[in-house]
Amino acid sequence: MTDTASLPRRNGSAPALRLAKRVAGLALTLAATFLGLLAITFVIGRVIPIDPVLAVLGERATAEQYEAAREAMGLNQPLWVQFGLYVRDALSGDFGKSLVTAKPVLEDVARVFPATLELATIATIFGVLFGIPAGVIAATRPGSLADQLVRLIGLMGYSMPVFWLGLMGLLVFYGELGWVGGPGRLDTSYEFMYELDVPARTGMILIDTALAGQWEIFANALSHILLPAGVLGYYSMAYISRMTRSFMIDQLGQEYITTARVKGMPEWRVVWVHALRNVMVPLITVIALSYANLLEGSVLTETVFAWPGLGLYITHALFSADMAAVMGGTIVVGTVFILLNMLSDVLYRLIDPRARA
Amino acid sequence: MSLLEVENLRVTFATEAGPVEAVRGVSFRLDRERLGIVGESGSGKTMTGRSVLRLIRPPGRIEADRMAFGGVDLMRISEREMRALRGRRIAMVMQDPKFSLNPVMRVGAQLTEGLRLRDGMSAREARAKALEALEAVQIRDPERVLDAYPHELSGGMGQRVMIAMMLIPEPDLLIADEPTSALDVTVQAEVLRILDALVRERGMGLMFISHDLNLVARFCDRVLVMYRGRIVEEIEAQRLSQATHPYTQGLLGCLPKIGGARGPLPTLARDAAWSE
Amino acid sequence: MSGLRAWLIDPAPRSPMQARAGQLWLGWLRLARNPLALIGLLIIVALLAAAALAPWIATHDPYAQNLAGRLQPPLSPGHWLGTDEFGRDIWSRLVHGARITLYIVALVTVTAPVVGLIIGTVSGYFGGIVDTALMRLTDIFLAFPRLILALAFVAALGPGIENAVLAIALTAWPPYARVARAETLTVRGADFIAAVRLQGAGAGRIVVGHVMPMCVPSVIIRVTLDMAGIILTAAGLGFLGLGAQPPLPEWGLMIASGRKFLFEQWWVATMPGLAIFIVSLGFNLLGDGLRDVLDPRSATR
């Protein structure tokens, strides 16, 4: 038994090795998931009752033209070879050409994705800004009126069809009250100005106009994004507030909370500093997940608000039987999903000292 | 006037199946001495300790005819006044530093937050004071411990940090709730020794809560034995072997003795009448 | 009554049945103390009643067109929720739509959880490479945005209620597989499984006859929590025109058709949305209350 205790020295080489292992593991997971993603879209593409050759050539092609095109597209090869080709193309960013726009799918997606990203980001900001405080307040007074209210607001968010809430928002805030801009990202008159006067740096109108100092267009874009972002943000808030509440109740029952109280810390500090820091650890994953869900929720929201983003692109492609575009869009959303998952994993390690190497 | 006077303390929990009384009319006094509270799990000893800090979470409720600390009736003062007493004049060391230290805050931040927030000390002053406190609990490289996170400390180290943290404001009363039960046997004695030295040195009152009768007998001046929410016996620690209550005698009988008979230890017989 | 109550809350039950009944009773008390959960229960009972008694509750034929009386506002004579663009009575369509909603929910809940249960138990019981492969597959599906995957499936299969159900089921099974696998892992090492194995039972028999029944309760809990999500996804597919087809009174589809008149005849899109909202809320309120009862850790107290 020693008289004094000392801190064990950290081993210098182990963390680096662990980090390398983790990165490798993560990359492997990413690759496997991406391959699975491609497999699913490939299978869907094969069961589809649309003949991809006819879709390209049109109904009037001769038999020779048909065969030639079929061969050129690799469709006479065995399935696994076709899949190999598909993976190779996908890895080089080639998802084929859209039938509707006659442009490479990736180019189309790159053009429409910023609109979706802008929408989902602002919605997540709403969700975090309102969801975390609501969840914390509910957790500190379980069973109270405030708690019931937060619970009800959250459950309502879980129960309303997003497209319907969007329509109701349009009806009230645009149709009746005229507080916000209507469908689309800009008024038609501003759309022209935006095309002419604002260099498209990011594709996100709010950022681009701010960078260009075009505050009038900025204001118009803001009035247009508020409603759809608010609608999506409501769902994000519902999710985040419920998870925050549940994590918070968990943490408030922990012994270190008693320690903070024994030290005479005021209640606000116990809750908003001691407990919330611990809540943020799992909450990061929740926020990333909610962000990913918003990208998905944008399919329906963009339809309602005529928001020219990825969701609208995919649904339009769906109705024109433009399968290359549908699958390309699906793969991009899936990839963003995977990347967000990875990001949350990395953030998690940054916030939780126990998870660090 | 004693440092702490408790009269008829009751702690009740409301449950679906009706109210459950965890502490049922406990009265005792505590001066600047070392008072042990022993009992098995569920005997109400922990609840008794936490009641003094008014830290029973709902649905638990504290009632007492009187619970005076330094002449102030804790049952009558506001939460704000209570908070001023906590930490500064009454402190508590809990069982397992793995849970009682905030896992995502550096040790330094946890040690100094009271000094900085309440006493308005500068970062440097507070840090100096924290270093001093860590040295007092015989931590060799306090600088590094201050910058460490709790999970980087061993159990014994964590508990020293906890003791240092609680003793920084120099409280008049320290409640130690099973402070060594979660620790490795080899470091238990050491942590106890540090605790004992500091308590003597600073002349504070100590409420030592434990299930370990031997430990309490060695470490305390006076012992309260609790059974099912009541005090069944109060006795000087040296005279523990002359305990009169059958429950205490039973507890003593269950302890193995070096050189004692080799037969199976007797099991504790309980009598419903003890809890009446 | 008081005798029964005393029997139920007896802290020292004399039989396993009494103990279980007591647990149920305490659970019911906890649920009944939550007014929101009771409201949810009420809503679901009302939905079931509406679906069962649709022909009697409906005031009109849900498909009967009346072009002279089209787009009547709510509270007009004979049509208390108004009429749509073909003069069909919205209330009657909503009531009949309840059947479609229940049909979809029922179909999904008998397919996805079963698939998940099989994959999860097989994965958990056999372990090793089977487990790795199946769980990797599960993770891939989980990593996928559900609605978009469902869209892609429907695009491949063609629109329609059954295909929408299939698409939802194909995207909904992974969470059940996870739950069933977790449960299987805890059961796998149990003595009674070892006993069955010693009696010479094969792996298939053990999984189907002994492991699966143990996993069913937790899967069912998960299903009740997912009901609202299923309803919303189905409505979303309907709204996009990929689920139920006209003239079926499917609620999502009704919202889509009311969209054209949103600013002039608001009720056509509003009423079916309210119906979806109320029914989903019912499932959510009840599911939430049930979870509080079954998982004391997340309870309010």
Short mmCIF file of C-alpha atoms in Angstrom, two decimals, chain C residues 2 33 43 50 63 68 76 80-81 108 128 140 150-151 156 160 167 182 194 198 200 203 211 252:
data_model
loop_
_atom_site.label_atom_id
_atom_site.label_comp_id
_atom_site.label_asym_id
_atom_site.label_seq_id
_atom_site.Cartn_x
_atom_site.Cartn_y
_atom_site.Cartn_z
CA SER C 2 -62.57 -3.90 -1.97
CA ARG C 33 -53.66 7.90 -13.91
CA ILE C 43 -59.72 7.43 -29.87
CA ALA C 50 -66.18 3.67 -36.99
CA TYR C 63 -68.60 7.06 -53.82
CA ALA C 68 -74.71 19.90 -58.37
CA SER C 76 -74.32 22.61 -44.98
CA TRP C 80 -71.83 18.38 -41.81
CA LEU C 81 -68.21 18.17 -42.96
CA VAL C 108 -48.08 -4.08 -42.14
CA GLY C 128 -21.25 -16.21 -35.74
CA ILE C 140 -27.91 -1.25 -44.26
CA ALA C 150 -40.46 2.89 -49.77
CA LEU C 151 -40.86 5.32 -52.68
CA ALA C 156 -40.59 -0.56 -58.90
CA GLY C 160 -51.57 0.54 -55.13
CA ALA C 167 -42.98 -1.24 -49.49
CA ALA C 182 -31.41 -8.59 -28.33
CA ALA C 194 -30.35 -26.12 -22.82
CA LEU C 198 -30.60 -32.03 -24.43
CA GLY C 200 -32.71 -33.65 -28.83
CA ALA C 203 -32.28 -25.75 -34.00
CA VAL C 211 -37.09 -18.63 -28.63
CA GLY C 252 -53.80 10.81 -47.76
#
